C-alpha cells in the first residue's frame, strides 16, 4: 500500500460496501477478531464498532499469537462492570465497579494443552486465588458494536474485598489496548 493511501474498513466483506473508518498505511497493532476466509476479509475494530478489511493488505506479525502472551490481554465485562490487564508474568489488579482488588500474583499458566485456542491462568490474591479461562471465540461486551476474538471467565476462590467466594466474572479480552 502506498504511503499516501489508507485501508478502508467496510460495513460488510465486500469492496462495494460502505466505508465506516480507515487505517493508515503504516498502522500497527491491528487485532483481527474474525475472518471470512472464503472472501478474503477480516473483522477489525474501529473505535466502538467492528468492520471488515481485505486480508490482502494485512501482514501477520511473527509470534503475535495471543497464547504466547507477548503482550498483555485487556479484559472487560459487565454486570458487574469490571476490567483487568492480564500479564501472566507480572501482578495485575482487577477492578470491579470502580473497586480495585489485588494484587493478582501470577503463579501458573497452562499453555494450550493440545488446543491452541484456549489458556488457563491462575493468580494468587490476598485471601485465595482467581482462575481465568480464556478461549478464542466470538465475544461481545453487550455495550458497543465492537467484536472481540477472546472470551474470559474468572472464577474467584476465596473472598477478596466485596467479591464473594465462587463468583464468576464473564467478559471479553483484546490483545490491542483499549
PDB file of C-alpha atoms in Angstrom:
ATOM      1  CA  UNK A   1       0.000   0.000   0.000  1.00  0.00           C
ATOM      2  CA  UNK A   2       1.344   3.443  -0.894  1.00  0.00           C
ATOM      3  CA  UNK A   3       2.406   5.805   1.895  1.00  0.00           C
ATOM      4  CA  UNK A   4      -0.334   8.271   0.939  1.00  0.00           C
ATOM      5  CA  UNK A   5      -3.058   5.592   0.904  1.00  0.00           C
ATOM      6  CA  UNK A   6      -5.395   4.213   3.583  1.00  0.00           C
ATOM      7  CA  UNK A   7      -7.034   0.843   4.147  1.00  0.00           C
ATOM      8  CA  UNK A   8     -10.804   1.159   4.174  1.00  0.00           C
ATOM      9  CA  UNK A   9     -12.789  -0.521   6.941  1.00  0.00           C
ATOM     10  CA  UNK A  10     -16.138  -1.506   5.457  1.00  0.00           C
ATOM     11  CA  UNK A  11     -19.544  -2.391   6.866  1.00  0.00           C
ATOM     12  CA  UNK A  12     -19.568  -5.789   5.111  1.00  0.00           C
ATOM     13  CA  UNK A  13     -16.938  -8.056   3.497  1.00  0.00           C
ATOM     14  CA  UNK A  14     -17.401  -6.547   0.031  1.00  0.00           C
ATOM     15  CA  UNK A  15     -15.430  -3.840  -1.790  1.00  0.00           C
ATOM     16  CA  UNK A  16     -18.679  -2.031  -2.641  1.00  0.00           C
ATOM     17  CA  UNK A  17     -19.979  -1.805   0.950  1.00  0.00           C
ATOM     18  CA  UNK A  18     -19.977   1.448   2.939  1.00  0.00           C
ATOM     19  CA  UNK A  19     -16.692   2.735   4.390  1.00  0.00           C
ATOM     20  CA  UNK A  20     -17.071   3.152   8.170  1.00  0.00           C
ATOM     21  CA  UNK A  21     -13.440   4.026   9.050  1.00  0.00           C
ATOM     22  CA  UNK A  22      -9.891   3.858   7.678  1.00  0.00           C
ATOM     23  CA  UNK A  23      -6.465   2.621   8.761  1.00  0.00           C
ATOM     24  CA  UNK A  24      -3.265   4.467   7.874  1.00  0.00           C
ATOM     25  CA  UNK A  25      -0.839   2.704   5.537  1.00  0.00           C
ATOM     26  CA  UNK A  26       1.576   2.080   8.431  1.00  0.00           C
ATOM     27  CA  UNK A  27      -0.979   1.155  11.135  1.00  0.00           C
ATOM     28  CA  UNK A  28       0.310  -1.356  13.682  1.00  0.00           C
ATOM     29  CA  UNK A  29      -1.332  -3.405  16.417  1.00  0.00           C
ATOM     30  CA  UNK A  30      -4.429  -4.202  14.369  1.00  0.00           C
ATOM     31  CA  UNK A  31      -6.281  -7.063  16.020  1.00  0.00           C
ATOM     32  CA  UNK A  32      -8.120  -9.431  13.689  1.00  0.00           C
ATOM     33  CA  UNK A  33     -11.077 -10.840  15.649  1.00  0.00           C
ATOM     34  CA  UNK A  34     -12.593 -12.953  12.882  1.00  0.00           C
ATOM     35  CA  UNK A  35     -12.257 -13.800   9.200  1.00  0.00           C
ATOM     36  CA  UNK A  36     -14.270 -14.737   6.157  1.00  0.00           C
ATOM     37  CA  UNK A  37     -11.578 -16.850   4.530  1.00  0.00           C
ATOM     38  CA  UNK A  38     -13.740 -17.683   1.512  1.00  0.00           C
ATOM     39  CA  UNK A  39     -13.955 -13.987   0.618  1.00  0.00           C
ATOM     40  CA  UNK A  40     -10.511 -12.988   1.981  1.00  0.00           C
ATOM     41  CA  UNK A  41     -11.743 -10.456   4.563  1.00  0.00           C
ATOM     42  CA  UNK A  42     -11.050  -9.890   8.275  1.00  0.00           C
ATOM     43  CA  UNK A  43     -13.095  -8.275  11.071  1.00  0.00           C
ATOM     44  CA  UNK A  44     -11.276  -5.497  12.964  1.00  0.00           C
ATOM     45  CA  UNK A  45     -12.419  -2.901  15.481  1.00  0.00           C
ATOM     46  CA  UNK A  46     -12.521   0.816  14.747  1.00  0.00           C
ATOM     47  CA  UNK A  47     -13.489   2.792  17.820  1.00  0.00           C
ATOM     48  CA  UNK A  48     -16.715   1.372  19.229  1.00  0.00           C
ATOM     49  CA  UNK A  49     -17.659  -0.593  16.106  1.00  0.00           C
ATOM     50  CA  UNK A  50     -16.389  -3.519  14.062  1.00  0.00           C
ATOM     51  CA  UNK A  51     -15.851  -3.593  10.322  1.00  0.00           C
ATOM     52  CA  UNK A  52     -14.207  -5.520   7.516  1.00  0.00           C
ATOM     53  CA  UNK A  53     -10.823  -5.106   5.787  1.00  0.00           C
ATOM     54  CA  UNK A  54      -9.234  -7.045   2.951  1.00  0.00           C
ATOM     55  CA  UNK A  55      -6.762  -9.671   4.188  1.00  0.00           C
ATOM     56  CA  UNK A  56      -4.604  -8.891   1.152  1.00  0.00           C
ATOM     57  CA  UNK A  57      -3.354  -5.742   2.928  1.00  0.00           C
ATOM     58  CA  UNK A  58      -2.643  -7.231   6.359  1.00  0.00           C
ATOM     59  CA  UNK A  59       0.537  -8.964   7.470  1.00  0.00           C
ATOM     60  CA  UNK A  60       0.718 -11.374  10.409  1.00  0.00           C
ATOM     61  CA  UNK A  61       3.311 -10.400  12.992  1.00  0.00           C
ATOM     62  CA  UNK A  62       5.529 -13.381  13.949  1.00  0.00           C
ATOM     63  CA  UNK A  63       4.857 -14.672  17.476  1.00  0.00           C
ATOM     64  CA  UNK A  64       1.735 -12.498  17.745  1.00  0.00           C
ATOM     65  CA  UNK A  65      -0.432 -15.446  18.758  1.00  0.00           C
ATOM     66  CA  UNK A  66      -2.259 -14.414  21.935  1.00  0.00           C
ATOM     67  CA  UNK A  67      -1.332 -17.651  23.715  1.00  0.00           C
ATOM     68  CA  UNK A  68       2.329 -16.542  23.606  1.00  0.00           C
ATOM     69  CA  UNK A  69       1.291 -13.720  25.969  1.00  0.00           C
ATOM     70  CA  UNK A  70       3.922 -11.460  24.423  1.00  0.00           C
ATOM     71  CA  UNK A  71       1.517  -8.573  25.098  1.00  0.00           C
ATOM     72  CA  UNK A  72      -0.959  -8.096  27.946  1.00  0.00           C
ATOM     73  CA  UNK A  73      -4.597  -9.025  27.473  1.00  0.00           C
ATOM     74  CA  UNK A  74      -7.031  -6.194  28.185  1.00  0.00           C
ATOM     75  CA  UNK A  75     -10.215  -7.822  29.522  1.00  0.00           C
ATOM     76  CA  UNK A  76     -13.601  -6.268  30.338  1.00  0.00           C
ATOM     77  CA  UNK A  77     -17.043  -7.329  31.432  1.00  0.00           C
ATOM     78  CA  UNK A  78     -20.438  -6.045  32.505  1.00  0.00           C
ATOM     79  CA  UNK A  79     -22.932  -6.940  35.238  1.00  0.00           C
ATOM     80  CA  UNK A  80     -20.948  -6.036  37.254  1.00  0.00           C
ATOM     81  CA  UNK A  81     -18.629  -3.705  35.320  1.00  0.00           C
ATOM     82  CA  UNK A  82     -15.067  -4.974  35.666  1.00  0.00           C
ATOM     83  CA  UNK A  83     -11.703  -4.855  33.906  1.00  0.00           C
ATOM     84  CA  UNK A  84      -8.219  -6.290  34.266  1.00  0.00           C
ATOM     85  CA  UNK A  85      -4.991  -6.132  32.264  1.00  0.00           C
ATOM     86  CA  UNK A  86      -3.694  -9.724  32.400  1.00  0.00           C
ATOM     87  CA  UNK A  87       0.057 -10.121  32.196  1.00  0.00           C
ATOM     88  CA  UNK A  88       0.951 -13.652  33.346  1.00  0.00           C
ATOM     89  CA  UNK A  89       4.473 -12.735  34.397  1.00  0.00           C
ATOM     90  CA  UNK A  90       3.544  -9.581  36.356  1.00  0.00           C
ATOM     91  CA  UNK A  91       0.986  -8.686  39.040  1.00  0.00           C
ATOM     92  CA  UNK A  92      -2.429  -7.475  37.861  1.00  0.00           C
ATOM     93  CA  UNK A  93      -5.218  -5.529  39.539  1.00  0.00           C
ATOM     94  CA  UNK A  94      -8.855  -6.462  38.999  1.00  0.00           C
ATOM     95  CA  UNK A  95     -11.277  -3.531  39.108  1.00  0.00           C
ATOM     96  CA  UNK A  96     -14.958  -4.279  39.803  1.00  0.00           C
ATOM     97  CA  UNK A  97     -17.453  -1.391  39.917  1.00  0.00           C
ATOM     98  CA  UNK A  98     -14.508   1.017  40.448  1.00  0.00           C
ATOM     99  CA  UNK A  99     -13.163  -1.005  43.433  1.00  0.00           C
ATOM    100  CA  UNK A 100      -9.623  -2.371  42.988  1.00  0.00           C
ATOM    101  CA  UNK A 101      -8.782  -5.934  44.066  1.00  0.00           C
ATOM    102  CA  UNK A 102      -5.364  -7.465  44.196  1.00  0.00           C
ATOM    103  CA  UNK A 103      -2.620  -7.716  43.642  1.00  0.00           C
ATOM    104  CA  UNK A 104      -3.278 -10.762  41.487  1.00  0.00           C
ATOM    105  CA  UNK A 105       0.079 -12.574  41.530  1.00  0.00           C
ATOM    106  CA  UNK A 106       0.556 -14.962  38.571  1.00  0.00           C
ATOM    107  CA  UNK A 107       1.574 -18.435  39.711  1.00  0.00           C
ATOM    108  CA  UNK A 108       0.722 -20.682  36.793  1.00  0.00           C
ATOM    109  CA  UNK A 109      -0.373 -20.709  33.160  1.00  0.00           C
ATOM    110  CA  UNK A 110      -1.462 -23.787  31.267  1.00  0.00           C
ATOM    111  CA  UNK A 111      -0.375 -23.216  27.734  1.00  0.00           C
ATOM    112  CA  UNK A 112      -2.649 -24.724  25.144  1.00  0.00           C
ATOM    113  CA  UNK A 113      -2.623 -28.454  26.061  1.00  0.00           C
ATOM    114  CA  UNK A 114      -3.329 -29.652  22.558  1.00  0.00           C
ATOM    115  CA  UNK A 115      -5.801 -26.860  21.837  1.00  0.00           C
ATOM    116  CA  UNK A 116      -4.082 -23.662  20.670  1.00  0.00           C
ATOM    117  CA  UNK A 117      -7.311 -21.725  21.153  1.00  0.00           C
ATOM    118  CA  UNK A 118      -7.557 -21.746  24.954  1.00  0.00           C
ATOM    119  CA  UNK A 119      -5.487 -20.964  28.046  1.00  0.00           C
ATOM    120  CA  UNK A 120      -5.897 -21.206  31.803  1.00  0.00           C
ATOM    121  CA  UNK A 121      -4.167 -18.795  34.210  1.00  0.00           C
ATOM    122  CA  UNK A 122      -4.043 -18.943  38.000  1.00  0.00           C
ATOM    123  CA  UNK A 123      -3.397 -15.888  40.170  1.00  0.00           C
ATOM    124  CA  UNK A 124      -2.989 -15.735  43.940  1.00  0.00           C
ATOM    125  CA  UNK A 125      -4.935 -12.970  45.699  1.00  0.00           C
ATOM    126  CA  UNK A 126      -4.632 -11.970  49.379  1.00  0.00           C
ATOM    127  CA  UNK A 127      -7.479 -14.278  50.528  1.00  0.00           C
ATOM    128  CA  UNK A 128      -7.476 -17.027  47.885  1.00  0.00           C
ATOM    129  CA  UNK A 129      -6.974 -17.375  44.146  1.00  0.00           C
ATOM    130  CA  UNK A 130      -8.507 -16.469  40.804  1.00  0.00           C
ATOM    131  CA  UNK A 131      -8.556 -18.934  37.932  1.00  0.00           C
ATOM    132  CA  UNK A 132      -9.046 -17.451  34.465  1.00  0.00           C
ATOM    133  CA  UNK A 133     -10.188 -19.492  31.473  1.00  0.00           C
ATOM    134  CA  UNK A 134      -9.547 -17.715  28.163  1.00  0.00           C
ATOM    135  CA  UNK A 135     -10.817 -19.094  24.869  1.00  0.00           C
ATOM    136  CA  UNK A 136     -10.601 -17.946  21.253  1.00  0.00           C
ATOM    137  CA  UNK A 137     -14.229 -17.451  20.280  1.00  0.00           C
ATOM    138  CA  UNK A 138     -16.505 -14.631  19.212  1.00  0.00           C
ATOM    139  CA  UNK A 139     -17.392 -12.364  22.133  1.00  0.00           C
ATOM    140  CA  UNK A 140     -19.374  -9.136  22.501  1.00  0.00           C
ATOM    141  CA  UNK A 141     -19.421  -6.814  25.502  1.00  0.00           C
ATOM    142  CA  UNK A 142     -23.143  -6.094  25.088  1.00  0.00           C
ATOM    143  CA  UNK A 143     -22.483  -2.353  25.343  1.00  0.00           C
ATOM    144  CA  UNK A 144     -20.919  -1.496  21.972  1.00  0.00           C
ATOM    145  CA  UNK A 145     -20.778  -2.714  18.388  1.00  0.00           C
ATOM    146  CA  UNK A 146     -17.207  -3.940  18.900  1.00  0.00           C
ATOM    147  CA  UNK A 147     -16.297  -7.558  18.352  1.00  0.00           C
ATOM    148  CA  UNK A 148     -13.768  -9.480  20.392  1.00  0.00           C
ATOM    149  CA  UNK A 149     -11.975 -12.700  19.500  1.00  0.00           C
ATOM    150  CA  UNK A 150     -11.380 -13.882  23.074  1.00  0.00           C
ATOM    151  CA  UNK A 151     -13.795 -14.719  25.881  1.00  0.00           C
ATOM    152  CA  UNK A 152     -12.828 -14.905  29.555  1.00  0.00           C
ATOM    153  CA  UNK A 153     -14.294 -16.473  32.665  1.00  0.00           C
ATOM    154  CA  UNK A 154     -12.680 -15.584  36.003  1.00  0.00           C
ATOM    155  CA  UNK A 155     -13.569 -17.804  38.958  1.00  0.00           C
ATOM    156  CA  UNK A 156     -12.962 -16.332  42.421  1.00  0.00           C
ATOM    157  CA  UNK A 157     -11.851 -18.915  45.024  1.00  0.00           C
ATOM    158  CA  UNK A 158     -11.863 -17.266  48.440  1.00  0.00           C
ATOM    159  CA  UNK A 159     -13.069 -13.808  49.292  1.00  0.00           C
ATOM    160  CA  UNK A 160     -11.402 -10.661  48.050  1.00  0.00           C
ATOM    161  CA  UNK A 161     -12.942  -7.493  49.416  1.00  0.00           C
ATOM    162  CA  UNK A 162     -16.521  -7.352  48.118  1.00  0.00           C
ATOM    163  CA  UNK A 163     -16.122 -10.349  45.785  1.00  0.00           C
ATOM    164  CA  UNK A 164     -17.770 -13.471  47.109  1.00  0.00           C
ATOM    165  CA  UNK A 165     -16.280 -16.958  47.040  1.00  0.00           C
ATOM    166  CA  UNK A 166     -17.353 -18.765  43.887  1.00  0.00           C
ATOM    167  CA  UNK A 167     -18.152 -15.580  41.954  1.00  0.00           C
ATOM    168  CA  UNK A 168     -17.705 -15.911  38.197  1.00  0.00           C
ATOM    169  CA  UNK A 169     -16.920 -12.869  36.075  1.00  0.00           C
ATOM    170  CA  UNK A 170     -17.554 -13.226  32.338  1.00  0.00           C
ATOM    171  CA  UNK A 171     -16.289 -10.935  29.631  1.00  0.00           C
ATOM    172  CA  UNK A 172     -14.147 -10.392  26.566  1.00  0.00           C
ATOM    173  CA  UNK A 173     -10.428  -9.784  26.013  1.00  0.00           C
ATOM    174  CA  UNK A 174      -8.353  -7.965  23.443  1.00  0.00           C
ATOM    175  CA  UNK A 175      -4.652  -8.048  22.601  1.00  0.00           C
ATOM    176  CA  UNK A 176      -4.973  -4.428  21.479  1.00  0.00           C
ATOM    177  CA  UNK A 177      -5.055  -1.930  24.329  1.00  0.00           C
ATOM    178  CA  UNK A 178      -8.308  -0.035  24.559  1.00  0.00           C
TER     179      UNK A 178
END
